[in-house]
Coordinates of C-alpha atoms in Angstrom, one line a residue:
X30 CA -47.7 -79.8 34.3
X31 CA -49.6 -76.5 34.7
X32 CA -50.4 -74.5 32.1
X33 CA -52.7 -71.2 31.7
X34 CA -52.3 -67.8 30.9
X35 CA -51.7 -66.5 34.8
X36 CA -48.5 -68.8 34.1
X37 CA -47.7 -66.1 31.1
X38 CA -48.2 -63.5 32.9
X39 CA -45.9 -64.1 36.2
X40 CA -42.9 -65.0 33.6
X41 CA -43.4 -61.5 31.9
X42 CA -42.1 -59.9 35.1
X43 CA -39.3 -62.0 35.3
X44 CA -35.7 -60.8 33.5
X45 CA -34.1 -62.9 30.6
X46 CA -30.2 -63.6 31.4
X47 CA -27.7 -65.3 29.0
X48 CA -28.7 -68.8 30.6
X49 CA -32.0 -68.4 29.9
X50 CA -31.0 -67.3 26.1
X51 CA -29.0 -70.7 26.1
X52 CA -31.7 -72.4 27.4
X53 CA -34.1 -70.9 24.7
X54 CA -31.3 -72.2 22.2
X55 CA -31.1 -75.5 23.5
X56 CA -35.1 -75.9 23.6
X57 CA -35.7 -74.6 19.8
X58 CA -32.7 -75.5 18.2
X59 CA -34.4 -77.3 15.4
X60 CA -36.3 -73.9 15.0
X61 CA -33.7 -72.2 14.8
X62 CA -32.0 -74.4 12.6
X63 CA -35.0 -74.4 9.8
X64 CA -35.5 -70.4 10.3
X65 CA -31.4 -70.3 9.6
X66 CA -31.6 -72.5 6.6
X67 CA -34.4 -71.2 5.2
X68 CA -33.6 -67.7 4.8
X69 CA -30.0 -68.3 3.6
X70 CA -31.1 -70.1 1.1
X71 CA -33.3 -67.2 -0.1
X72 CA -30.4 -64.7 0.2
X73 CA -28.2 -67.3 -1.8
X74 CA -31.0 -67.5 -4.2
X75 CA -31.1 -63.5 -4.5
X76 CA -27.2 -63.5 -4.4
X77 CA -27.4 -66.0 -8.0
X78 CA -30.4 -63.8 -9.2
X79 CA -28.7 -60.4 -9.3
X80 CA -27.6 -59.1 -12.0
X81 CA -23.7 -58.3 -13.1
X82 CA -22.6 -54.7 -11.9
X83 CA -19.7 -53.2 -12.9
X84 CA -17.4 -50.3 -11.1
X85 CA -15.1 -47.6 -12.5
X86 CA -12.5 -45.6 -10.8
X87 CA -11.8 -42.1 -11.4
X88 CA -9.0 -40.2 -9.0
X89 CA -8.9 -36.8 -8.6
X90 CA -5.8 -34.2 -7.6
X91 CA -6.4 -31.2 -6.2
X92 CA -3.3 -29.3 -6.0
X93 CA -2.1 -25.7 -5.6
X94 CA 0.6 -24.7 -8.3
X95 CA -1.2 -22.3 -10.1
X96 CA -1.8 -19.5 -8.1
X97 CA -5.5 -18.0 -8.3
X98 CA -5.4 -14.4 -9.4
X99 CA -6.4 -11.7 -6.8
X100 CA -8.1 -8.7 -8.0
X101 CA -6.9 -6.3 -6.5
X102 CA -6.5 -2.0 -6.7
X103 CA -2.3 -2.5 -6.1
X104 CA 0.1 -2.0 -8.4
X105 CA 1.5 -5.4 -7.7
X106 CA -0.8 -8.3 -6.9
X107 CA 0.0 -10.0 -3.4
X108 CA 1.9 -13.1 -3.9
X109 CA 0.8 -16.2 -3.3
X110 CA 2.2 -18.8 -1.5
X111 CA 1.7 -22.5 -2.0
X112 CA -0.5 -23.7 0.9
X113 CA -1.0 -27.4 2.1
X114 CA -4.9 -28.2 0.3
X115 CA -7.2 -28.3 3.4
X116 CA -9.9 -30.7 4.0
X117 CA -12.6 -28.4 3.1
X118 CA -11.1 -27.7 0.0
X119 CA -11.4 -31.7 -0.7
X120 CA -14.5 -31.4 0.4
X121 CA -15.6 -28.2 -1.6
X122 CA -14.2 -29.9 -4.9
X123 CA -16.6 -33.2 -3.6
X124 CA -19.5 -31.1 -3.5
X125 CA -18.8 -29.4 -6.7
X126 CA -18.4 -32.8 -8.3
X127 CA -21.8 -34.0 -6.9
X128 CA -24.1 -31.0 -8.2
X129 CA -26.9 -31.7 -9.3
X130 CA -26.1 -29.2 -12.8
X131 CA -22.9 -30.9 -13.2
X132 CA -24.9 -34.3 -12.9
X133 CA -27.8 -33.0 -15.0
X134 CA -24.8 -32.6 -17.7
X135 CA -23.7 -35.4 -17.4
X136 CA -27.0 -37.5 -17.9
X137 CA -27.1 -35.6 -21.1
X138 CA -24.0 -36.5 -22.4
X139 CA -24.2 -40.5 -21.3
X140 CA -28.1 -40.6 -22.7
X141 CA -29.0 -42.3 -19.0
X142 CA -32.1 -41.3 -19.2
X143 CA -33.3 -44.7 -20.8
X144 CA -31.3 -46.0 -18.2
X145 CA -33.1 -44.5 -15.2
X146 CA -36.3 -46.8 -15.2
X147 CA -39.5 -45.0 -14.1
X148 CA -42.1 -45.6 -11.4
X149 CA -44.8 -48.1 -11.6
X150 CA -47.6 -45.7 -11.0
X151 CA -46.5 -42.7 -12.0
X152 CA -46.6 -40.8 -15.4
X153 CA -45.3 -42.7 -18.5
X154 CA -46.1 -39.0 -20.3
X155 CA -43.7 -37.4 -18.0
X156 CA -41.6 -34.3 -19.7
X157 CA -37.7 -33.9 -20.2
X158 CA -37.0 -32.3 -16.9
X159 CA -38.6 -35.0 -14.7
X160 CA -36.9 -37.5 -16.4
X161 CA -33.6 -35.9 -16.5
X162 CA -34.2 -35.3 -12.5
X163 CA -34.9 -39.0 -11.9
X164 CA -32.1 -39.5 -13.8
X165 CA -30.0 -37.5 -11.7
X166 CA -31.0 -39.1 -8.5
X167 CA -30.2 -42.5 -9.6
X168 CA -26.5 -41.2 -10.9
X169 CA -26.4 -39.4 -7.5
X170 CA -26.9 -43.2 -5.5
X171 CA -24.7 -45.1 -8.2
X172 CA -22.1 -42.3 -7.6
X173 CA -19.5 -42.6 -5.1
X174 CA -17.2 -39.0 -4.1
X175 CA -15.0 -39.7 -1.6
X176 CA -11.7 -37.3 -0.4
X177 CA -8.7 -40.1 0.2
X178 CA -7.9 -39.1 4.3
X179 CA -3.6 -38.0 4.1
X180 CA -4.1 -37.3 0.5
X181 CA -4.6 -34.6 -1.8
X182 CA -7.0 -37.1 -4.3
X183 CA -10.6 -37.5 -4.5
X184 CA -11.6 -40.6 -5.3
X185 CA -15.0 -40.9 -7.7
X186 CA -16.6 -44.4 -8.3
X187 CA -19.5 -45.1 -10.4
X188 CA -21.2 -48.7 -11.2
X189 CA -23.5 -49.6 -13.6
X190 CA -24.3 -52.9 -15.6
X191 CA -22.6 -52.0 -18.7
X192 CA -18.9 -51.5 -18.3
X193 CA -18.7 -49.1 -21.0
X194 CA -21.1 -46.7 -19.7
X195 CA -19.3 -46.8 -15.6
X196 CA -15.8 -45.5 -17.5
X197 CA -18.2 -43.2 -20.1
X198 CA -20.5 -41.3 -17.3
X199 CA -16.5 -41.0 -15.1
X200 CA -14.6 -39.5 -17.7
X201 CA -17.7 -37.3 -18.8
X202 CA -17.8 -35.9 -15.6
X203 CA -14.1 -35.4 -15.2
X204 CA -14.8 -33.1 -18.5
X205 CA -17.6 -31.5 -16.9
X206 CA -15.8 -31.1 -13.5
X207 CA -12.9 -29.8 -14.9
X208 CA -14.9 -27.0 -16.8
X209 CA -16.9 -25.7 -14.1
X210 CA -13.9 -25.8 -12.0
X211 CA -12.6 -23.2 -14.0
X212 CA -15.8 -21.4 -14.2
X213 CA -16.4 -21.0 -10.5
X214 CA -12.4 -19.9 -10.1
X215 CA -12.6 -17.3 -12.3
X216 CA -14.4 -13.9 -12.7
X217 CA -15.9 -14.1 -16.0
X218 CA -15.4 -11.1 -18.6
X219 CA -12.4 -10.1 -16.4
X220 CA -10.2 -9.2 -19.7
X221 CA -13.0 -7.6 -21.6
X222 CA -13.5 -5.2 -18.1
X223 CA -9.4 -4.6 -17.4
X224 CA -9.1 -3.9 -21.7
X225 CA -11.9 -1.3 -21.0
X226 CA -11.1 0.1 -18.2
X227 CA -7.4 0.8 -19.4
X228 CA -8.7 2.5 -23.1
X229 CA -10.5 4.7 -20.7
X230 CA -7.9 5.8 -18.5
X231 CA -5.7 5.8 -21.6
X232 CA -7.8 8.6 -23.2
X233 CA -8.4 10.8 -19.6
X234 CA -4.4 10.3 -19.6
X235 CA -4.3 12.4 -22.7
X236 CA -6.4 14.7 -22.3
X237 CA -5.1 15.4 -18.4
X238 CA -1.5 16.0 -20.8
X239 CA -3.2 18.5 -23.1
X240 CA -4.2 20.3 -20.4
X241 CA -0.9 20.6 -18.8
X242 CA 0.7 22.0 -21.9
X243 CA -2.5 24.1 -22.4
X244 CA -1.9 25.4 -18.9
X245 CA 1.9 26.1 -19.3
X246 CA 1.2 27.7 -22.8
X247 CA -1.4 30.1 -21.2
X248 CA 0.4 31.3 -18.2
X249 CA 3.7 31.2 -19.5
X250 CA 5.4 28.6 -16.6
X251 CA 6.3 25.6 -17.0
X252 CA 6.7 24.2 -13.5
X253 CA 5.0 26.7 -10.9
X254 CA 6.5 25.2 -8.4
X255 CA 10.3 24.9 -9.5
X256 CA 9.3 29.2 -10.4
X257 CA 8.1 29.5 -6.9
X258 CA 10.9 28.0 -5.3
X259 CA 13.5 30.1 -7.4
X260 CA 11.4 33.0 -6.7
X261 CA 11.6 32.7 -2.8
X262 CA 15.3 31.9 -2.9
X263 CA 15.6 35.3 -4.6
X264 CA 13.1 36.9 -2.3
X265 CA 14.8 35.5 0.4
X266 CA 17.7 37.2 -0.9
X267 CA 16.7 40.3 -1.4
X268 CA 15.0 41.0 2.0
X269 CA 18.3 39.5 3.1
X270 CA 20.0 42.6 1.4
X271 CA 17.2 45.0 1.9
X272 CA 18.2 44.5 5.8
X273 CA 21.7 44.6 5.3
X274 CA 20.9 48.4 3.0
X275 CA 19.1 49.4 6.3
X276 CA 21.8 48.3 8.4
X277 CA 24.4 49.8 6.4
X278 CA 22.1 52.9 6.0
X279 CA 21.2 53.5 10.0
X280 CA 25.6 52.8 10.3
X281 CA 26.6 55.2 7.7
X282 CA 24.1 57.6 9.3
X283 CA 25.2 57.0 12.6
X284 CA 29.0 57.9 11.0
X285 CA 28.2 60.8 9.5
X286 CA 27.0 62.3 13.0
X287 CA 30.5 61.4 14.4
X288 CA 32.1 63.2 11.6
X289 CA 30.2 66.2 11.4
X290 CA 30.7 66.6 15.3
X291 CA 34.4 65.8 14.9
X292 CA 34.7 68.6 11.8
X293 CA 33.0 71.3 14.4
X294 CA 35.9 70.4 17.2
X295 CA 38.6 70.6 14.3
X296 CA 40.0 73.6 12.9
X297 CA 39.9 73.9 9.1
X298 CA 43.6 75.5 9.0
X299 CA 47.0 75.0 10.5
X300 CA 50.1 77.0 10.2
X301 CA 53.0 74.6 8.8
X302 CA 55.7 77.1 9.0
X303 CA 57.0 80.5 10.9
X304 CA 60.0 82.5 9.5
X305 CA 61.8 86.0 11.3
X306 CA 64.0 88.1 9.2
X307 CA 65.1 91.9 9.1
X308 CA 64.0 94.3 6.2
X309 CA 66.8 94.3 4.0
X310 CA 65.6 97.4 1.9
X311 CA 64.7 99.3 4.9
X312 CA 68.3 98.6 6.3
X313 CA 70.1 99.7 3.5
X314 CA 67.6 102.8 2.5
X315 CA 67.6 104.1 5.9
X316 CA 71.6 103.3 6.4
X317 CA 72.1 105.4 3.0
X318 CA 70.3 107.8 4.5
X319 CA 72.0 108.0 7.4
X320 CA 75.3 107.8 5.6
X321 CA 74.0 111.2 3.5
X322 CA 72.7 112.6 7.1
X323 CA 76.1 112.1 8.0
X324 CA 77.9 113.4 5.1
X325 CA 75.7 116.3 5.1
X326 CA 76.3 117.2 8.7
X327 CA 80.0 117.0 8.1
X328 CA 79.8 118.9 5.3
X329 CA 77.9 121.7 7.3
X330 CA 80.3 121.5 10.2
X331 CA 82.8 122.3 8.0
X332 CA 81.2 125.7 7.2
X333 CA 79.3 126.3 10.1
X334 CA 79.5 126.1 13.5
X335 CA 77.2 123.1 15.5
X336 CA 75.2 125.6 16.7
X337 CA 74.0 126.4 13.5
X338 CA 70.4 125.7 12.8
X339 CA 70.8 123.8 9.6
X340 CA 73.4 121.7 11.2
X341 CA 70.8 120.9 14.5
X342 CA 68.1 119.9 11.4
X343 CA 70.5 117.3 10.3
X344 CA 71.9 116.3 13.7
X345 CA 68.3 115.7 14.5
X346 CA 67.3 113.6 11.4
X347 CA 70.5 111.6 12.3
X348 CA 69.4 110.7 15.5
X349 CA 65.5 109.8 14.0
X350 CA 67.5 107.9 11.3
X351 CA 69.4 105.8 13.7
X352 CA 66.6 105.5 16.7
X353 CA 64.3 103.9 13.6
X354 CA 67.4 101.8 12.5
X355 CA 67.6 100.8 15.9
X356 CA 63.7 100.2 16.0
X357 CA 63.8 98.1 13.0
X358 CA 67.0 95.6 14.6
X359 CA 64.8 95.4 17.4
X360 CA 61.2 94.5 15.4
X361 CA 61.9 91.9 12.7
X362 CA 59.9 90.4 9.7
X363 CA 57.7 87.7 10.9
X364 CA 56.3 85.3 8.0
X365 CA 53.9 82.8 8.8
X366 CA 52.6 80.4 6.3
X367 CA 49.2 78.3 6.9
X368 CA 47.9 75.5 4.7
X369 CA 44.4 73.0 5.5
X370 CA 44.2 70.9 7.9
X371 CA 44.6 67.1 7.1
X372 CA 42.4 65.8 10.1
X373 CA 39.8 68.2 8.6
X374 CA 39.9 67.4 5.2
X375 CA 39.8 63.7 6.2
X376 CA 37.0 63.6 8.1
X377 CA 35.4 66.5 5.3
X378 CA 36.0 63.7 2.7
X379 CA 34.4 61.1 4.5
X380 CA 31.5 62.5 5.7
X381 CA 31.4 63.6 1.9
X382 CA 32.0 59.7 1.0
X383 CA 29.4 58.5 3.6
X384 CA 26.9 60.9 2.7
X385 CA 27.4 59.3 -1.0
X386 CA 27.3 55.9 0.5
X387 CA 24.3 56.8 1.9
X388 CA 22.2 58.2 -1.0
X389 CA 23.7 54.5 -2.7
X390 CA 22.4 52.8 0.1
X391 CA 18.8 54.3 0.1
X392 CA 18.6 54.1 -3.0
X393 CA 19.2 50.4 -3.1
X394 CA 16.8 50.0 -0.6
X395 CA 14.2 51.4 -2.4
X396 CA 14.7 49.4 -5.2
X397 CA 15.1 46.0 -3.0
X398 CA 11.8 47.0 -1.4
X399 CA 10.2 47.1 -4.7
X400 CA 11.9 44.1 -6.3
X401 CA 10.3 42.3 -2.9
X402 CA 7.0 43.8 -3.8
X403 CA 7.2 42.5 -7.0
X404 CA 8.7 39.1 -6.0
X405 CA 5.7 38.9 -3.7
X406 CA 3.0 39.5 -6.0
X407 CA 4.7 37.3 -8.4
X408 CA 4.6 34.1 -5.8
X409 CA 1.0 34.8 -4.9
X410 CA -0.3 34.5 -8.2
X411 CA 2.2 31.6 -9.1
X412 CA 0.9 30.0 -5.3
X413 CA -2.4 30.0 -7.4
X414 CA -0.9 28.7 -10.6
X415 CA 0.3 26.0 -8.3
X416 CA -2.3 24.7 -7.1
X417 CA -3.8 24.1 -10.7
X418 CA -0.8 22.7 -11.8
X419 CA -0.4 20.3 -8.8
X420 CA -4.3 19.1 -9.3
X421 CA -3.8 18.6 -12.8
X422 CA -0.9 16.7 -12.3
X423 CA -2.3 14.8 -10.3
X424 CA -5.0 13.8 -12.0
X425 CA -2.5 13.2 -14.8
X426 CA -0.3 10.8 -12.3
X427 CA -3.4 9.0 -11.3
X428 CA -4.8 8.5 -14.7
X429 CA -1.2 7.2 -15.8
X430 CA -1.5 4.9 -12.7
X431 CA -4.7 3.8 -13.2
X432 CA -3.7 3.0 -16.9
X433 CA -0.7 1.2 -16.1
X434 CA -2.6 -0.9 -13.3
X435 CA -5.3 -1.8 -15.7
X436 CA -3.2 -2.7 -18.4
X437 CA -1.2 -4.8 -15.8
X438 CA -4.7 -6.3 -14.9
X439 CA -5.7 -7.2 -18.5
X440 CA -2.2 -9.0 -19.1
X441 CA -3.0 -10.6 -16.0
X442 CA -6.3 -11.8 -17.0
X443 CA -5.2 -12.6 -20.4
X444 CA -2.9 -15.0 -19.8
X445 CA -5.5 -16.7 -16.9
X446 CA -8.0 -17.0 -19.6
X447 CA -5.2 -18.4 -22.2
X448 CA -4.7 -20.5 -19.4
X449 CA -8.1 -21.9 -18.9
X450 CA -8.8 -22.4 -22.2
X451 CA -5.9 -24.7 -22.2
X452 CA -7.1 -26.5 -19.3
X453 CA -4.3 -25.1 -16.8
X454 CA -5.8 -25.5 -13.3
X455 CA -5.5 -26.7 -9.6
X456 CA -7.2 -29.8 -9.9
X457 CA -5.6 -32.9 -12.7
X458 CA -6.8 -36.5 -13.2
X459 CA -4.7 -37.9 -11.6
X460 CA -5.9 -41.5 -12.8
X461 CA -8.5 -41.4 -15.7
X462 CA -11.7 -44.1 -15.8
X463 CA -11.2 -47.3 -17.4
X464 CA -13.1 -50.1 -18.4
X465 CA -13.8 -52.4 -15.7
X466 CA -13.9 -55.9 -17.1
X467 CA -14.6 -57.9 -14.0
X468 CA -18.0 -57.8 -12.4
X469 CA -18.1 -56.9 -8.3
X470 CA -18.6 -60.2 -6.9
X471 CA -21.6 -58.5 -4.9
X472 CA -23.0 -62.2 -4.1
X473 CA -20.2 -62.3 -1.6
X474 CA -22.0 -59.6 0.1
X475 CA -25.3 -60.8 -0.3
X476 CA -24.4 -63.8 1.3
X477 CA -22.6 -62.7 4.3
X478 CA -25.8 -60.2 4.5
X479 CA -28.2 -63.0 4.4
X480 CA -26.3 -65.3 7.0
X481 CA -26.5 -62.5 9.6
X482 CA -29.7 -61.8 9.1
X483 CA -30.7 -65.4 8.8
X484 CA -28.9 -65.7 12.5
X485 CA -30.4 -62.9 13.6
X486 CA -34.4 -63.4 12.7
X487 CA -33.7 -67.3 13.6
X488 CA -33.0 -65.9 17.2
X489 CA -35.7 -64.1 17.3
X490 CA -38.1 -66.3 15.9
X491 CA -37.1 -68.4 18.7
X492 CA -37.5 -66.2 21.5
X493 CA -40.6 -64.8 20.3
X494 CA -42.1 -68.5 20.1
X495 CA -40.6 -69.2 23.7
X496 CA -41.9 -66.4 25.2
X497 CA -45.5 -67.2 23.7
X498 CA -45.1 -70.7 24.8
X499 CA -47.8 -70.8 28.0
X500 CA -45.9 -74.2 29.7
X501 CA -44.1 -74.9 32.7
X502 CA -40.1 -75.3 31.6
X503 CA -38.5 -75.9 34.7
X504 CA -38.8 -76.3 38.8
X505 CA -38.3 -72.7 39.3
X506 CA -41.4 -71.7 37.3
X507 CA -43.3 -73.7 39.3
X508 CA -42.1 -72.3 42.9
X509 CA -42.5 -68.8 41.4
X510 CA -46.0 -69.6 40.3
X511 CA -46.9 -71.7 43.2
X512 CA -45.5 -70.0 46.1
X513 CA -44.3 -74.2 47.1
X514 CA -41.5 -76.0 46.7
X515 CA -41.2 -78.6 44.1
X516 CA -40.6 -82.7 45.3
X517 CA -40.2 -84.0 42.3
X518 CA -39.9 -83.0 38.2
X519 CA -40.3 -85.5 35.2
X520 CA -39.4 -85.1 32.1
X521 CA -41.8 -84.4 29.3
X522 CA -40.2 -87.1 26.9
X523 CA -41.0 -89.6 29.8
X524 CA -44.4 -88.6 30.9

């Protein structure tokens, strides 16, 4: 056998495989053997020492039936439908379970802090706070907050040595949790701001009222705008017939021009009838006369001769007797009797008519053109009176809305906080803490802990030792050390 530290290093560069692990197992087995024993029976000795620890269970639901309310400016809240609880929700409700205020609490409550121990070295005068924070980091490590995976529950564990204090410190934080779950869900002062808010809007509601009656007292309208709109129907009625009087007016004008040039082609008289007929005085005075001509003639004949002069007179006045006898057969009476013209007294009368409808119709223009005058000044000063109105009511419509929204608001927050202070939420406990009555068997652990490790360190214990171990082991060594084959090996047992 060689041995020497050049041997050491040359096996350094050479790489371990699994045969040479079974070889190192095969050469040290009784090292490994006494390494093995010997620490499991100082982690089964630690397994007996420990003391009794006890677990309690606490799970969790986390649910959505009561829908959070939304604070919003609508009339009517968006509603909210019930959604699948998301991981991070679990988680959220985890973390809020694990805070360290919550915790703080909680060590409070369960008087832990005798509980918590303290360090060796450190400050046995130590105030309230450091304790109560050293007493939250050990609840933190004893604490277990886990989200179930495919379930809505949270599951929270908690061990400790006394079994009353594991279901004590659970259900204490349950109380706790539950609390600030409704804290952190909710707006505080919520009712107290709605209630407010609405008594304002109440009070601007009444005074934008009084000044709506105040306005219709002062200017005498009630609704501008329903006054308007009558007044431009009638405005739109009477320029309707103010262009229908002018219309009528230029037509009656233009008639009258007709009839006036018709009267001047039209005579004002006609004659309606003609009658001929003889004198019948003159016939029968100047027959009588002839008839006494004749008589007197005759009468002169008888006592004178025809060539007397007397007799020639009356001869003579005979003939001019008869001759204007004659003259009067011949010339006739003519009567002739004339009365007005109907076609002229016609179109007399209506020029008279349409000069009447005329003066009507100018007339009644005159007045529609003032009525529209008037109708017009009248909408621009109710157009004014409008606009008042209008931003008075709606300030008046907003207040009301405002009022009704806010008194919606406060019901709404009413009932959440009536609801919260009965303990109505999102998350339940599902299963509360109880007293757990069998220890963990933790030694179980400790065991199978120690028996790894004892495996493990026996291992290498052995391969540490092997590789320190400056002997030749086998023919191979030898060659690699030598640079020459090997003729023959002995054993060490038979050297």
């Amino acid at each position: 056998m060689f041995e020497g530290k050049s041997h050491i290093e040359g096996k350094e560069t050479q790489a371990i495989t699994a045969r040479d692990f079974l070889t190192i197992g095969f050469r040290h087995s009784q090292l490994i053997l006494n390494t093995f024993l010997g620490i499991f029976a100082v982690a089964v000795v630690i397994a007996l020492l420990l003391p009794k620890m006890y677990e309690a269970q606490m799970k969790i639901l986390v649910r959505h039936e009561r829908a959070e309310p939304v604070v919003t400016p609508e009339r009517e809240a968006p509603v909210q439908q019930p959604a699948q609880v998301s991981e991070e929700e679990l988680q959220s409700e985890a973390e809020l379970i694990r805070s360290r205020d919550l915790l703080g609490k909680v060590v409070v409550a369960c008087n832990l802090l005798d509980s918590s121990g303290g360090s060796l070295w450190g400050n046995h005068q130590e105030d309230s706070d450091q304790k109560i924070a050293r007493a939250v980091l050990k609840l933190e490590k004893d604490l277990t907050v886990q989200p179930i995976k495919l379930t809505n529950l949270i599951s929270v564990s908690y061990k400790a040595r006394d079994p009353q204090q594991t279901a004590r410190v659970l259900n204490s934080i349950a109380g706790l949790y539950l609390e600030k779950h409704l804290a952190m869900h909710r707006a505080p002062g919520q009712f107290e701001f709605f209630h407010q808010q609405a008594q304002e809007y109440g009070k601007a509601l009444a005074e934008a009222e009084e000044k709506l009656i105040s306005f219709g007292r002062e200017h005498g309208v009630v609704d501008p705008t329903l006054e308007k709109d009558i007044n431009v129907r009638k405005l739109a009625e009477f320029a309707a017939e103010a262009k229908g009087a002018q219309a009528i007016i230029a037509e009656t004008r233009q008639r009258m021009r007709t009839l006036e040039s018709q009267l001047t082609a039209v005579p004002n008289r006609e004659t309606t009838q003609v009658r001929t007929s003889d004198n019948p005085q003159l016939m029968q005075t100047m027959k009588s006369k002839l008839l006494e001509l004749e008589l007197k003639r005759t009468e002169l004949l008888s006592k004178f001769e025809p060539t007397y002069r007397p007799v020639q007179e009356v001869e003579k006045q005979i003939a001019q007797t008869q001759a204007a006898i004659t003259a009067a057969q011949n010339s006739p009476l003519r009567d002739e009797t004339t009365d007005r013209d109907p076609t002229y007294e016609a179109l007399r009368g209506e020029l008279a008519k349409s000069r009447t409808e005329l003066a009507a119709m100018e007339a009644r223009a005159t007045a529609m053109s003032s009525l529209i005058r008037t109708y017009r000044s009248e909408n621009e000063q109710l157009d004014r009176q409008e606009l008042l109105h209008q931003d008075m009511v709606r300030t008046a419509k907003a207040n009301e809305e405002n009022y009704l929204l806010y008194l919606r608001k406060a019901e709404e927050a009413r009932i959440s906080d009536a609801l919260d202070r009965q303990r109505f939420s999102n998350v339940v406990v599902a299963q509360p803490a109880a007293v757990p009555y069998t220890p963990q068997a933790r030694w179980v652990l400790v065991v199978l802990l120690g028996a790894m490790f004892a495996g493990v360190a026996s291992v290498m214990v052995a391969i540490v030792v092997d590789r320190w171990d400056p002997s030749f082991r086998t023919p191979e060594e030898v060659e690699s050390f030598l640079g020459a084959p090997v003729v023959a090996a002995i054993p060490k047992n038979l050297g």
